């Protein structure tokens, strides 16, 4: 099954989505030193193509389970910027009333049913949510995003096994950014084979793709969505990518000795946004004016959301012990 | 099989057997599941080997034939993953009952249970609740030993977000299971294998035993004994012996260890002035420790002696029959504790 390349309009939308995510992350980088965002931020700069390419296929009724590194996924799934930022600022108007912070976004109205920040923790939950759709006859798909580190967890293998066994409409999207915090994948996993290749042992398709090429991500995710909706079961996508900032915080961790600088330089040359930008400009699908208009729009909505977040009331004592039980 | 038969004699306390319709604890669990499956499309059962010829000690026998393998699901041997999968189904409209043949296997799933299910509602700011019921069956005896007969209630009560139930009677085995499935939160039910043949009054209708409400199974004015699970029956036997010696104990079946019925226990202790807690678990940081501490806070001025705890020794469960015999406390320990506490 090979899908046709996305049309110009779709390509433009994918580009805009990546730009929006980058814009958001850059704003967080600027604001973080104020120390008013008092929650750890796991930036996804460099990895925008995966979120944009996958979520482009999803509707509000489709569900995603993301991770601690979730900003891109949440934005691409349509989460309210106001609620997201208010949560970062610990406000009662935040998406989790100040109880989740940056690592546990929840927005059921757009199919984000909560987020685990335990490595691999969201994977079985996604399988279960997708299984519920299957049992209830709801034709929706569920996507679980996770990093390369999660593929070392038992939960990953248990989930693949079960999803394959029951032909569950779930898509496993591994964002392989080659590091778990600062531990390189080569020190953690044997060199033989890719993560995608592990799918074969469970009898589901596994596809290794360039995670910095949003069109490639879009096509792979599109095939997986069709498979899931046709009742053919799960797919594992391994998208190779790289994060530009440290594991946590707006820090260049090549300067702190956590990762080699030349590796980051090499990956910055493979920037997912620049990659598509060149192509779109040369085909005249995109004009610099489009970008300027978008940037202004992004600025305006971010400023509005930031104002909302900063002026909302901090989460109060009434939030402390409520919602322990439903 | 010898290990399916309790090797201690349990008499049937009279207060629990009133009523006309009588079922065993095992039948009561079966009936609750049957009625829930029949009346609620969201309910399904899953667990390792739950559709095999033993049917989880008889509690799921025949349910697969009647409700299909789509709703009574045999699972891979993957306790943590399956717990996450059940939780995922729970947050997306289903009401799963996850069954473990031993509480020890729940320990494998603690990441999904404690890091996820127990906190999901809170972390989501009250948006997404987890109506997940987990049944597990405490084994005991016949050398089941350290990994097949643990009592994990103390472990599970420590972190916020889980409800923990321990039915001691057939009536509550059914009623608490129904209550758990109806509850929008994750609930763990610890059943006791040695109670499975215990007969008691079980109404036919789909009724729920309120979670967090204790049951006074014997009224008395001299000593309060709070007990869980099989220790309720040990306490009732002890109470009969003590009554012959003119000591009238009040026996409280806690039923729900989290949340637990502070008011009921406190009212009893204010009346008697003495507290003995008999739990099936360990002492350190356990259920008996919590009840003792809390009641001391609430009823300090009413207490006429230090509360006593009857619990397991500070060692894993041994295998040899000779060691099992001295490992598990019983009615004689309760009788001794009552005499000690009263003699000051």
CSV table of N, CA and C in Angstrom, one decimal, chain B residues 225-301:
chain,number,residue,atom,x,y,z
B,225,UNK,N,-12.5,-5.7,68.5
B,225,UNK,CA,-11.6,-6.4,67.6
B,225,UNK,C,-12.0,-6.0,66.2
B,226,UNK,N,-11.0,-5.3,65.5
B,226,UNK,CA,-11.2,-5.0,64.1
B,226,UNK,C,-10.4,-6.0,63.3
B,227,UNK,N,-11.1,-6.6,62.3
B,227,UNK,CA,-10.5,-7.7,61.5
B,227,UNK,C,-10.7,-7.5,60.1
B,228,UNK,N,-9.8,-8.1,59.3
B,228,UNK,CA,-9.9,-8.1,57.8
B,228,UNK,C,-10.0,-9.6,57.3
B,229,UNK,N,-10.7,-9.8,56.3
B,229,UNK,CA,-10.7,-11.0,55.5
B,229,UNK,C,-10.9,-12.3,56.5
B,230,UNK,N,-10.0,-13.2,56.3
B,230,UNK,CA,-10.2,-14.5,57.1
B,230,UNK,C,-10.1,-14.2,58.6
B,231,UNK,N,-9.4,-13.1,59.0
B,231,UNK,CA,-9.2,-12.8,60.4
B,231,UNK,C,-10.6,-12.5,61.1
B,232,UNK,N,-11.6,-12.1,60.3
B,232,UNK,CA,-12.9,-11.9,60.8
B,232,UNK,C,-13.4,-13.2,61.4
B,233,UNK,N,-13.2,-14.2,60.7
B,233,UNK,CA,-13.7,-15.5,61.1
B,233,UNK,C,-13.0,-16.0,62.3
B,234,UNK,N,-11.7,-15.8,62.3
B,234,UNK,CA,-10.9,-16.1,63.5
B,234,UNK,C,-11.3,-15.3,64.7
B,235,UNK,N,-11.7,-14.1,64.5
B,235,UNK,CA,-12.1,-13.2,65.6
B,235,UNK,C,-13.5,-13.7,66.1
B,236,UNK,N,-14.3,-14.1,65.2
B,236,UNK,CA,-15.7,-14.6,65.6
B,236,UNK,C,-15.5,-15.9,66.5
B,237,UNK,N,-14.6,-16.8,66.1
B,237,UNK,CA,-14.3,-18.0,66.9
B,237,UNK,C,-13.8,-17.6,68.3
B,238,UNK,N,-12.8,-16.6,68.2
B,238,UNK,CA,-12.2,-16.2,69.5
B,238,UNK,C,-13.3,-15.6,70.4
B,239,UNK,N,-14.2,-14.8,69.7
B,239,UNK,CA,-15.3,-14.2,70.5
B,239,UNK,C,-16.1,-15.2,71.3
B,240,UNK,N,-16.4,-16.3,70.6
B,240,UNK,CA,-17.2,-17.3,71.2
B,240,UNK,C,-16.5,-17.9,72.5
B,241,UNK,N,-15.3,-18.2,72.3
B,241,UNK,CA,-14.5,-18.7,73.4
B,241,UNK,C,-14.5,-17.7,74.6
B,242,UNK,N,-14.2,-16.4,74.2
B,242,UNK,CA,-14.1,-15.4,75.2
B,242,UNK,C,-15.4,-15.1,75.9
B,243,UNK,N,-16.5,-15.3,75.2
B,243,UNK,CA,-17.8,-15.1,75.8
B,243,UNK,C,-18.1,-16.1,76.9
B,244,UNK,N,-17.5,-17.3,76.8
B,244,UNK,CA,-17.6,-18.3,77.8
B,244,UNK,C,-16.9,-17.9,79.1
B,245,UNK,N,-15.9,-17.0,78.9
B,245,UNK,CA,-15.2,-16.5,80.0
B,245,UNK,C,-15.7,-15.2,80.5
B,246,UNK,N,-16.9,-14.8,80.0
B,246,UNK,CA,-17.5,-13.6,80.5
B,246,UNK,C,-16.9,-12.3,79.9
B,247,UNK,N,-16.3,-12.5,78.7
B,247,UNK,CA,-15.7,-11.3,78.0
B,247,UNK,C,-16.4,-11.1,76.7
B,248,UNK,N,-17.1,-10.0,76.6
B,248,UNK,CA,-17.9,-9.8,75.4
B,248,UNK,C,-17.2,-8.9,74.5
B,249,UNK,N,-16.7,-9.5,73.4
B,249,UNK,CA,-16.0,-8.6,72.4
B,249,UNK,C,-16.9,-8.2,71.3
B,250,UNK,N,-16.5,-7.0,70.8
B,250,UNK,CA,-17.2,-6.5,69.6
B,250,UNK,C,-16.3,-6.8,68.4
B,251,UNK,N,-16.9,-7.5,67.4
B,251,UNK,CA,-16.1,-7.8,66.2
B,251,UNK,C,-16.5,-7.0,65.0
B,252,UNK,N,-15.6,-6.3,64.5
B,252,UNK,CA,-15.9,-5.4,63.3
B,252,UNK,C,-15.2,-5.9,62.1
B,253,UNK,N,-15.9,-6.3,61.1
B,253,UNK,CA,-15.4,-6.7,59.8
B,253,UNK,C,-15.1,-5.4,59.0
B,254,UNK,N,-13.9,-5.1,58.8
B,254,UNK,CA,-13.5,-3.8,58.2
B,254,UNK,C,-14.1,-3.7,56.7
B,255,UNK,N,-14.0,-4.9,56.0
B,255,UNK,CA,-14.5,-5.0,54.6
B,255,UNK,C,-13.7,-4.1,53.6
B,256,UNK,N,-13.6,-2.9,53.9
B,256,UNK,CA,-12.9,-1.9,53.0
B,256,UNK,C,-11.7,-1.4,53.8
B,257,UNK,N,-10.5,-1.7,53.4
B,257,UNK,CA,-9.3,-1.2,54.2
B,257,UNK,C,-8.9,0.2,53.7
B,258,UNK,N,-9.3,0.6,52.5
B,258,UNK,CA,-9.1,2.0,52.1
B,258,UNK,C,-10.1,2.3,51.1
B,259,UNK,N,-11.0,3.3,51.4
B,259,UNK,CA,-11.1,4.0,52.6
B,259,UNK,C,-11.6,3.1,53.7
B,260,UNK,N,-11.3,3.4,55.0
B,260,UNK,CA,-11.9,2.5,56.1
B,260,UNK,C,-12.8,3.3,57.0
B,261,UNK,N,-13.6,2.6,57.7
B,261,UNK,CA,-14.7,3.2,58.4
B,261,UNK,C,-14.2,3.6,59.8
B,262,UNK,N,-13.6,4.8,59.9
B,262,UNK,CA,-13.0,5.3,61.1
B,262,UNK,C,-14.1,5.5,62.1
B,263,UNK,N,-15.3,6.0,61.7
B,263,UNK,CA,-16.3,6.4,62.6
B,263,UNK,C,-16.9,5.1,63.3
B,264,UNK,N,-17.0,4.1,62.6
B,264,UNK,CA,-17.5,2.8,63.2
B,264,UNK,C,-16.6,2.3,64.2
B,265,UNK,N,-15.3,2.3,63.9
B,265,UNK,CA,-14.3,1.7,64.8
B,265,UNK,C,-14.1,2.6,66.0
B,266,UNK,N,-14.1,4.0,65.7
B,266,UNK,CA,-13.9,4.9,66.8
B,266,UNK,C,-15.1,4.8,67.8
B,267,UNK,N,-16.3,4.7,67.3
B,267,UNK,CA,-17.4,4.6,68.2
B,267,UNK,C,-17.3,3.4,69.1
B,268,UNK,N,-16.9,2.3,68.5
B,268,UNK,CA,-16.8,1.0,69.3
B,268,UNK,C,-15.7,1.2,70.3
B,269,UNK,N,-14.6,1.7,70.0
B,269,UNK,CA,-13.4,1.9,70.9
B,269,UNK,C,-13.8,2.8,72.1
B,270,UNK,N,-14.6,3.9,71.7
B,270,UNK,CA,-15.1,4.8,72.8
B,270,UNK,C,-15.9,4.0,73.8
B,271,UNK,N,-16.6,3.0,73.3
B,271,UNK,CA,-17.5,2.2,74.2
B,271,UNK,C,-16.7,1.2,75.0
B,272,UNK,N,-15.7,0.5,74.3
B,272,UNK,CA,-15.0,-0.6,75.0
B,272,UNK,C,-13.8,-0.1,75.7
B,273,UNK,N,-13.1,0.9,75.1
B,273,UNK,CA,-11.8,1.3,75.7
B,273,UNK,C,-10.6,0.4,75.3
B,274,UNK,N,-10.8,-0.6,74.6
B,274,UNK,CA,-9.8,-1.5,74.2
B,274,UNK,C,-9.8,-1.8,72.7
B,275,UNK,N,-8.6,-1.8,72.0
B,275,UNK,CA,-8.6,-2.1,70.6
B,275,UNK,C,-7.6,-3.2,70.2
B,276,UNK,N,-8.1,-4.2,69.5
B,276,UNK,CA,-7.2,-5.2,68.9
B,276,UNK,C,-7.5,-5.2,67.4
B,277,UNK,N,-6.4,-5.1,66.6
B,277,UNK,CA,-6.6,-5.2,65.2
B,277,UNK,C,-6.0,-6.5,64.7
B,278,UNK,N,-6.7,-7.3,64.0
B,278,UNK,CA,-6.2,-8.5,63.4
B,278,UNK,C,-6.3,-8.5,61.9
B,279,UNK,N,-5.2,-8.3,61.3
B,279,UNK,CA,-5.1,-8.2,59.8
B,279,UNK,C,-4.3,-9.4,59.3
B,280,UNK,N,-4.6,-9.7,58.0
B,280,UNK,CA,-3.9,-10.9,57.4
B,280,UNK,C,-2.5,-10.5,56.9
B,281,UNK,N,-2.2,-9.2,57.0
B,281,UNK,CA,-0.9,-8.7,56.4
B,281,UNK,C,0.2,-8.5,57.5
B,282,UNK,N,1.2,-7.9,57.0
B,282,UNK,CA,2.4,-7.6,57.9
B,282,UNK,C,2.1,-6.4,58.8
B,283,UNK,N,3.0,-6.3,59.8
B,283,UNK,CA,2.8,-5.2,60.8
B,283,UNK,C,3.3,-3.9,60.4
B,284,UNK,N,4.6,-3.9,59.9
B,284,UNK,CA,5.3,-2.7,59.6
B,284,UNK,C,4.6,-1.8,58.6
B,285,UNK,N,4.1,-0.6,59.0
B,285,UNK,CA,3.5,0.3,58.0
B,285,UNK,C,2.3,-0.3,57.4
B,286,UNK,N,1.6,-1.3,58.0
B,286,UNK,CA,0.5,-1.9,57.4
B,286,UNK,C,-0.8,-1.4,57.8
B,287,UNK,N,-1.9,-2.2,57.5
B,287,UNK,CA,-3.2,-1.8,57.8
B,287,UNK,C,-3.5,-1.7,59.3
B,288,UNK,N,-2.9,-2.7,60.0
B,288,UNK,CA,-3.1,-2.7,61.5
B,288,UNK,C,-2.4,-1.5,62.1
B,289,UNK,N,-1.2,-1.1,61.5
B,289,UNK,CA,-0.5,0.0,62.0
B,289,UNK,C,-1.3,1.3,61.8
B,290,UNK,N,-1.9,1.4,60.6
B,290,UNK,CA,-2.7,2.6,60.3
B,290,UNK,C,-3.9,2.8,61.2
B,291,UNK,N,-4.6,1.7,61.4
B,291,UNK,CA,-5.8,1.7,62.2
B,291,UNK,C,-5.5,2.0,63.7
B,292,UNK,N,-4.4,1.4,64.1
B,292,UNK,CA,-4.0,1.6,65.5
B,292,UNK,C,-3.6,3.1,65.7
B,293,UNK,N,-2.8,3.6,64.8
B,293,UNK,CA,-2.4,5.0,64.9
B,293,UNK,C,-3.5,6.0,64.9
B,294,UNK,N,-4.4,5.7,63.9
B,294,UNK,CA,-5.5,6.7,63.7
B,294,UNK,C,-6.5,6.6,64.9
B,295,UNK,N,-6.8,5.4,65.4
B,295,UNK,CA,-7.7,5.3,66.5
B,295,UNK,C,-7.1,5.9,67.8
B,296,UNK,N,-5.8,5.8,67.9
B,296,UNK,CA,-5.1,6.4,69.0
B,296,UNK,C,-5.2,7.9,69.0
B,297,UNK,N,-5.1,8.4,67.8
B,297,UNK,CA,-5.3,9.9,67.6
B,297,UNK,C,-6.7,10.3,68.0
B,298,UNK,N,-7.7,9.5,67.5
B,298,UNK,CA,-9.1,9.9,67.6
B,298,UNK,C,-9.6,9.6,69.0
B,299,UNK,N,-9.2,8.5,69.6
B,299,UNK,CA,-9.8,8.1,70.9
B,299,UNK,C,-8.8,7.9,72.0
B,300,UNK,N,-7.8,8.8,72.0
B,300,UNK,CA,-6.7,8.6,73.0
B,300,UNK,C,-7.2,8.6,74.4
B,301,UNK,N,-8.2,9.5,74.7
B,301,UNK,CA,-8.7,9.5,76.1
B,301,UNK,C,-9.6,8.4,76.5
